[in-house]
mmCIF file of C-alpha atoms and ligand atoms in Angstrom:
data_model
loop_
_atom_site.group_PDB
_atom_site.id
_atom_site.type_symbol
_atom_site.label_atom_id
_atom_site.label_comp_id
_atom_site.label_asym_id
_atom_site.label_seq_id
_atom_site.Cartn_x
_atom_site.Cartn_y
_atom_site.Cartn_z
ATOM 1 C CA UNK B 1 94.602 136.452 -28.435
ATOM 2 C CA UNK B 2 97.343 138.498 -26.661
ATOM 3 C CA UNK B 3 100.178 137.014 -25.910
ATOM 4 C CA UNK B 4 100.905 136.851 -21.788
ATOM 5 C CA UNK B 5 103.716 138.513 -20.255
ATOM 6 C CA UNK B 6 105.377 135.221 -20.008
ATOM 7 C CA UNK B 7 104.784 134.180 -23.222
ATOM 8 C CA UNK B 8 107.005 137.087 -24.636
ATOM 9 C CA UNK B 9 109.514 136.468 -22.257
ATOM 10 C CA UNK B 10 109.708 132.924 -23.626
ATOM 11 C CA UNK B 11 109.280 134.295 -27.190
ATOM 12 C CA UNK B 12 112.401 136.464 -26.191
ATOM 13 C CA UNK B 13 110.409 139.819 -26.459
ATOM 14 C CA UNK B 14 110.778 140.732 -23.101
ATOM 15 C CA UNK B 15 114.148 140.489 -21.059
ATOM 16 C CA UNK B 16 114.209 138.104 -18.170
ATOM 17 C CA UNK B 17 117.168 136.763 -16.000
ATOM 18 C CA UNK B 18 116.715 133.466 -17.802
ATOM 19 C CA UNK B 19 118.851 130.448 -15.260
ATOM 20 C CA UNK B 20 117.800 127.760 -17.774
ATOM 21 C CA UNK B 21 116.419 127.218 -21.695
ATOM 22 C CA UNK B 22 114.975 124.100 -23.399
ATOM 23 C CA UNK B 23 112.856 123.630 -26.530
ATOM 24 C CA UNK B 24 109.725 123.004 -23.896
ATOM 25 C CA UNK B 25 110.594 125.698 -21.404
ATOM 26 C CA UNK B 26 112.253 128.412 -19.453
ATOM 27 C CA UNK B 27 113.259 129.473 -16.346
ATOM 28 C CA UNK B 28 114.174 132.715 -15.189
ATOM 29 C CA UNK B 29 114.530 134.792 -11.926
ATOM 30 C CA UNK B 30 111.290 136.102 -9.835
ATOM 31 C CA UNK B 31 111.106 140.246 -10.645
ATOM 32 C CA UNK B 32 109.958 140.417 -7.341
ATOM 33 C CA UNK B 33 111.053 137.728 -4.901
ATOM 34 C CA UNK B 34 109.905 136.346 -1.914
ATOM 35 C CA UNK B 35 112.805 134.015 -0.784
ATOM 36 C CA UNK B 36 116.477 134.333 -1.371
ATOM 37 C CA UNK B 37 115.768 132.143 -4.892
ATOM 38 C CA UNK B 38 112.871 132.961 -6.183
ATOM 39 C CA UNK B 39 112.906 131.580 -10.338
ATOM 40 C CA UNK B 40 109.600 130.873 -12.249
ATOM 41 C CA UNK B 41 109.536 127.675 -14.660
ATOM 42 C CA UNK B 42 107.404 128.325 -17.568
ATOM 43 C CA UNK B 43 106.654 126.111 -20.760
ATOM 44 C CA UNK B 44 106.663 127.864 -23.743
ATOM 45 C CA UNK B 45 103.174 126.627 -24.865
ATOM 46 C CA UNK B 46 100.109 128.522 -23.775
ATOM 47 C CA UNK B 47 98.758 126.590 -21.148
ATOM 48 C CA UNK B 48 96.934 129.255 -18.788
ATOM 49 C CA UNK B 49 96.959 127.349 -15.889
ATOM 50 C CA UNK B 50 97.246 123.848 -13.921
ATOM 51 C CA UNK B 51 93.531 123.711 -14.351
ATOM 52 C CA UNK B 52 93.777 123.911 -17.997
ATOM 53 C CA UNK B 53 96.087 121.248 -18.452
ATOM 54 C CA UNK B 54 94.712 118.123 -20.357
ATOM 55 C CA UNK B 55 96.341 114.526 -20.697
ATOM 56 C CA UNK B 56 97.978 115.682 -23.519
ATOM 57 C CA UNK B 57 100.190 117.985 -21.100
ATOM 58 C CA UNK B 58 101.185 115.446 -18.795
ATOM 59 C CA UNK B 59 104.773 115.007 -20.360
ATOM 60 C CA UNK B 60 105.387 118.370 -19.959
ATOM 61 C CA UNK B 61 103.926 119.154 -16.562
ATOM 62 C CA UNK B 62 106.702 116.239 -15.629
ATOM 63 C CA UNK B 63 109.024 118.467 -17.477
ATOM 64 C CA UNK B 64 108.458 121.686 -15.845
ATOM 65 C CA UNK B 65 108.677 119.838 -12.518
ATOM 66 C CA UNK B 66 112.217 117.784 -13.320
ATOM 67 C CA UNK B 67 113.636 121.064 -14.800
ATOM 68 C CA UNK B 68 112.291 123.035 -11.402
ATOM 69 C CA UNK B 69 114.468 120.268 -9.174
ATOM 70 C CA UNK B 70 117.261 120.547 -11.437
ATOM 71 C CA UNK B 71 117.391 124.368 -10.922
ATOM 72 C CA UNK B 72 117.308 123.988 -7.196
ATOM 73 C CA UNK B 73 120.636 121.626 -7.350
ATOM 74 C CA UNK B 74 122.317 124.028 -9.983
ATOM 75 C CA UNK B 75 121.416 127.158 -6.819
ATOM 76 C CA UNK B 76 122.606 125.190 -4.254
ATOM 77 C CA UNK B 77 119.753 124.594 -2.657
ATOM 78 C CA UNK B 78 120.858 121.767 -0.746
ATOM 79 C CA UNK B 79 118.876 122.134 2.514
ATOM 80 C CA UNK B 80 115.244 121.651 0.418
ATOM 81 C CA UNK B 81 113.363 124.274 -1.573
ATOM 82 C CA UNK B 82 109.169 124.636 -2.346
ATOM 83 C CA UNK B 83 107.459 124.091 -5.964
ATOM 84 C CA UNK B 84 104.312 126.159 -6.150
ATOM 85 C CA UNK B 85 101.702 126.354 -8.332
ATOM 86 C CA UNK B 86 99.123 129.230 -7.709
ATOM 87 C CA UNK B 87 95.718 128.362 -9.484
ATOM 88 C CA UNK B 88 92.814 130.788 -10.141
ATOM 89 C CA UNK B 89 91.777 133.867 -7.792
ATOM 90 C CA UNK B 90 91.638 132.243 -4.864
ATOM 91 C CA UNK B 91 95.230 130.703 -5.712
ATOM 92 C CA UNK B 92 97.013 133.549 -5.975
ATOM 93 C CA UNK B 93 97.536 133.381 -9.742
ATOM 94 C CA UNK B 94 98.378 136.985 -11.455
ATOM 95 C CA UNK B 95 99.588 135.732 -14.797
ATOM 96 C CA UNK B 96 97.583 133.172 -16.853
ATOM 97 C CA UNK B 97 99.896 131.285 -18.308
ATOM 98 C CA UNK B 98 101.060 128.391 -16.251
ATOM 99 C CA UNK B 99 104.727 128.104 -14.101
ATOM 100 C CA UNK B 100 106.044 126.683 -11.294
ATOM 101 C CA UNK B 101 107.780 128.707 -8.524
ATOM 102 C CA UNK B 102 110.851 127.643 -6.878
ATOM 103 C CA UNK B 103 111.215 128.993 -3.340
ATOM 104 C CA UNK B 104 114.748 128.622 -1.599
ATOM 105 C CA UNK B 105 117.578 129.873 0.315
ATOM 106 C CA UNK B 106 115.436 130.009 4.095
ATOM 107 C CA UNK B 107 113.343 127.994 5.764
ATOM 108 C CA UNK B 108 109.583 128.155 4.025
ATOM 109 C CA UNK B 109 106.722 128.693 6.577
ATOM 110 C CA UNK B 110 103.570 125.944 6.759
ATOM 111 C CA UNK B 111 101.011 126.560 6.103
ATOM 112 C CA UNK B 112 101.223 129.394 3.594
ATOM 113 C CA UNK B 113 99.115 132.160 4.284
HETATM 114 P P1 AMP S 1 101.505 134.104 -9.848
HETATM 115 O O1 AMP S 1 101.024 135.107 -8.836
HETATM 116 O O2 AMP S 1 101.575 132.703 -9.336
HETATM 117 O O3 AMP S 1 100.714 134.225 -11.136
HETATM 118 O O4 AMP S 1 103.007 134.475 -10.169
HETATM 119 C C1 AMP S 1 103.387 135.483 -11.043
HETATM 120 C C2 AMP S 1 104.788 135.873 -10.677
HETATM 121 O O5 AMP S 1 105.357 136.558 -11.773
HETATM 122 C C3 AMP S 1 104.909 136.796 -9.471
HETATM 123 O O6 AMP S 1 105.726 136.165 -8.479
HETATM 124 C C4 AMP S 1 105.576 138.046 -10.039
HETATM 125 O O7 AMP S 1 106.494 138.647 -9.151
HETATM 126 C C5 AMP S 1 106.260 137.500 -11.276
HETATM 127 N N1 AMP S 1 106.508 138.444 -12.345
HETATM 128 C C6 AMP S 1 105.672 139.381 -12.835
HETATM 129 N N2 AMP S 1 106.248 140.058 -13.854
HETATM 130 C C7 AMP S 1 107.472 139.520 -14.019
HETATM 131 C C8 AMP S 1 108.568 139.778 -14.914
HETATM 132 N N3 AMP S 1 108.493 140.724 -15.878
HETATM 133 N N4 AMP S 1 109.687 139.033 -14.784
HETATM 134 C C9 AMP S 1 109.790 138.079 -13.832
HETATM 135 N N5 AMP S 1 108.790 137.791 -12.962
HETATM 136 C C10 AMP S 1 107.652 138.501 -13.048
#
């Protein structure tokens, strides 16, 4: 199989502005944001999506969603910020292999279109 887009950017193969680095995931900026902070949380093992996740995963979904808040306080975001987690077509997802999005910096509208 092909690695994903954000697979090589975890594998280092493709450059990324990278905000944080463990042994179970990165984080880098958005390449095309949609709120002042904009930074994509991605474990490095190929999980395609929230969907796809099994028991087995459930440490590191935790993981991806501690490192996402801990992010937010190293930007500042002290007034709140939004995790997202687009799923499938109808989701929004465009790159199957799972992240989190943190939005921040303005106030987020509700619902989301
Ligand atoms: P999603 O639509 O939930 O699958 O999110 C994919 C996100 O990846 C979008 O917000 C894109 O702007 C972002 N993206 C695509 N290519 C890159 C890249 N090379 N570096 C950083 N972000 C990217």
């Amino acid at each position: 199989m092909a690695k994903t887009l954000f697979q090589r950017i975890a594998d280092g193969e493709i450059p990324a502005k990278l905000v944080h680095q463990d042994d179970r995931c990165v984080a880098f900026h958005d390449i095309a944001p949609q709120a002042p902070v904009h930074i994509l949380v991605v474990p490095r093992a190929p999980v395609a999506r929230i969907a796809e996740a099994t028991p087995a995963h459930a440490e590191l979904v935790g993981h991806l969603l501690l490192v996402a808040a801990r992010v937010a306080a190293d930007q500042g975001l002290r007034d709140g910020f939004r995790l997202v987690v687009n799923n499938g077509r109808h989701g929004g997802e465009t790159v199957p292999h799972l992240h989190v999005h943190l939005l921040g910096g303005r106030p987020l509208g509700w619902p989301p279109g």
